[in-house]
Amino acid sequence: MGGVPARAAAPPPANPELGPAPSPPAAGMGLLRWLPLLAPLLLLLRPPGVRSAGLIQAFVVPHSHMDVGWVYTVQESMQAYAANVYTSVVEELTRGQQRRFIAVEQEFFRLWWDGVASDQQKRQVRQLLEEGRLEFVLGGQVMHDEAVTHLDDQILQLTEGHGFLYETFGIRPQFSWHVDPFGASATTPTLFALAGFNAHLGSRIDYDLKAAMQEAQGLQFVWRGSRSLSEQQEIFTHVMDQYSYCTPSHIPFSNRSGFYWNGVAVFPKPPPDGVYPNMSEPVTPANINLYAEALVANVKQRAAWFRTPHVLWPWGCDKQFFNASVQFANMDPLLDHINRHTAELGVSVQYATLSDYFHALHALNVTWRVRDHHDFLPYSTEPFQAWTGFYTSRSALKGLARRASALLYAGESMFTRYMWPAPRGHLDPAWALQQLQQLRWAVSEVQHHDAITGTESPKVRDMYVAHLASGMLGTRKLMASIVLDKLRPQEATAASSGAGPTGHFASVYNPLAWTVTTVVTLTVGFPGVCVTDETGHPVPAQIQNSTEIPSAYDLLILTTIPGLSYRHYSIRPAAGAQEGTQEPAATVASTLQFGRRLRRRTSHAGRRLVPVANDCYIVLLDQDTNLMHSIWERQGNRTVRMTQEFLEYHVNGDVKQGPISDNYLFTAGKAAVPAWEAVGMEIVVGELVTEIRQYFYRNMTARDYTYAIRSRLIHVPQDCDGELLCHRIEQEYRAGPLALNREAVLRTSTDINSQQVIYSDNNGYQMQRRPHLPYVNNSISRNYYPMVQSAFMEDGESRLVLLSERAHGISSQGNGQVEVMLHRRLWNNFNWDLGYNLTLNDTSIVHPVLWLLLGPRPLTAALRQRSALALQHRPVVLFGELPGTALKPPGPQQQEAVTLPPNLHLQILSIPGWCYSSNHTEHTQNLRKGHQGEAQADLRRVLLRLHHLYEVDEDPVLSQPVTVNLEAVLQALGSVVAVEERSLTGTWNVSALRRWSWRTESGHRRGDTTSPSRPPGGPIITVHPKEIRTFFIHFQQQ
């Protein structure tokens, strides 16, 4: 996403599409307000200078910011400009030895490489990479968002891009270029360090903070993003100054933008005459001095904000360099002119890659300050421009993206288990890999910072949805094929007399490497049901009226499934209710109806309370209000007052009336108001599950409800390990359709003395403390934070945990309160939003899910991570794809389970299919011999990644390092013959990876103290708190 008028740090990054952007007058006001307090601190923060008043060296880095989506679909962008970027850049780099270019996202490059590039262009690319004049930075499929993406999906999209680059060119990106995500997560430095990067470059942080850091020359630091890993996985970080990644476009001698000589990309296809809008004035002998003065003045302004004489000067912006010829033809003489006058100008300039810049910076051996594990969220560009709306925008897409990711995760391990120790069946492995690769691509694509964020145009959203749906369909077909291969055909038998529904088979796969006890829900068309397992024994099950389909029934089945294993169930109509029938049928739930109750303006102590209980909780419901009243939790023997309701923020859509909300921004002019006048309730009571259904109506006579909560408590039988199952209250919500310019929240109010502090996660990896900050302006919106997977609030006695299956905005607007934004529907008349169709007129109904955990801190700390993964990776039910009448389950003999300790998560088990040698020297030799592209996909290499879930001091037992024998853990897949530890994305052998050390004020260098010793290559490994370890596993061929 490019520079948005009046929506970036002052002055905002210029976007050549829009002309010079105005400097918003309000942008600096917040900083001016704080300067009297900040001044002494800034003097302390400002490190001893290392830059004299001598020569400044400017590194001009040519680049094009190419959004994988946002306003235009990928194919529209390829046709209009993206393919031309690579075609023209490659041509122009070969014409000038001094020229450079950095390429970032791989999706566009791979489409160009596979579908556009000629053999000659491919040879030129290889030569340019060899010479270091073309450099791939970041190297993921996309530039992922940092606020609302999950760590697993960030790793996936990086792995996809890095795998292609290494397989095709033998190169491994060394630096990040994360210039456009809206705020920065503290997961990012850890992730990029694990990927082998030597330095990280970001840009968008809060305008107030960036201004203060510029003043203190504090935009460069060593970031230790993980509290537990600390300097072990630190990374040098460069935050771009207020001009961000775009070249300053204002030049005083011309009314056209400067330095954008190729102008603005034209859609749907390039103009036939090659003349583009807003092309900068060409460099001529008459104006070259003026151009030089403008560039040098900007370099000097920026140099004052950094500690060294090296200035990074990005040359480019959104959709640039589609005509690299005119770009370089104008910049070449300009740089030559400046270098001929270096003595009087005080600046030298050179084309550069990021590698050139960071090598020069590293060689100075400066001592850098250290930043701890805190993030840079939320992000604001002005007091009334808090970029906190996108945490929730397009909730349906956020949910679909995470479901697709979970399905891919399950499909990967299911296919790996099918192939090892030896494939048994008729499945074509090449076809299977193709299905997985299609979903890998789609899930990677939607992590883009204008995709899962919900900040794209409707047609681009439709593109993401179509790619995800197609990939999911292929992967479900693959999974069904694997199960069909497992099920033995049954000899044909005479059909029993009489018509009626026939039975079904359901195969349920647990993708986690722990034994999981849970309840799965199927929809069936008959009310009397008998469920049996592989041995023919009856299974605990419950039948109740469907909440979605009036003529159908929900069948709830209690299942216990070992790690990476299946259960197979036979589901058929019960024989009937004749006297003496012994066939055990699913129990039938009964429903208690409660009439609608009007919203009370005053609070009354609950006098008529209805209890709903399991072995861990008693939920008390107030019959006078039909709202939750309180929850008693057994572990701490404490009753917590708790009520839940839906509220809406009424937001402005008229720019003439004041600040607006849109896809990006949440601007709450006033407090949220209740979105309902009456609530109805029913309680569905069953032996296995009791369900509380609350329906919220706009008024007492409304026929349809706008909001609903469906809460489940599971009654876990004594003979199964249901600790996680018992200790959660599963809630599913319905929200929508909303009225225009409404932002819907679920507010949970308790008597927990939280001091208005909540904790929310960075990308499902680590928690951040979120105190409520007293902003003078826009306080509600600026106190919203992203929740990707979990959040909690607590006092000395209790902690309330929320677990989520999609990202939301979350806030605490009062003591003991937590509110989760569920849905947004907005329209405004801001010309920029209208021009790009970014008004978020989302008329959908959404069904997000939260699981609640309540209890003492030690209990909830131990259960939170595993419960979050149990929600994210619920068992996959294959039901309906299977022609049940012709098959029978394989009996009690199952594949052996794959089981890890409870603090260790199987982050991935897959067959990537890469066809490169693990030996780097051998691989690069093969590439030089021209063997690339000939090799078949390698189905023998297995990728394994393990993630320690706990922080160092989170739990007395689970926070300990854990030692596992991979031979024993993976024995179900065969005999392990080699274990090879790799970098996060698999492209480095860790024994060969030597990341740069950067001198820090603490005196520690990475690895000096706490780096655990690792015996190379053995199957016995020890994983320390928060570590993520990646391996290639090689099994004995059968």
Short mmCIF file of C-alpha atoms in Angstrom, two decimals, residues 494-500:
data_model
loop_
_atom_site.label_atom_id
_atom_site.label_comp_id
_atom_site.label_asym_id
_atom_site.label_seq_id
_atom_site.Cartn_x
_atom_site.Cartn_y
_atom_site.Cartn_z
CA ALA A 494 -27.93 -57.77 -0.01
CA ALA A 495 -29.58 -54.55 1.02
CA SER A 496 -31.86 -54.81 4.00
CA SER A 497 -35.51 -54.55 3.23
CA GLY A 498 -37.24 -51.21 3.45
CA ALA A 499 -36.27 -47.74 2.30
CA GLY A 500 -34.85 -45.00 4.48
#
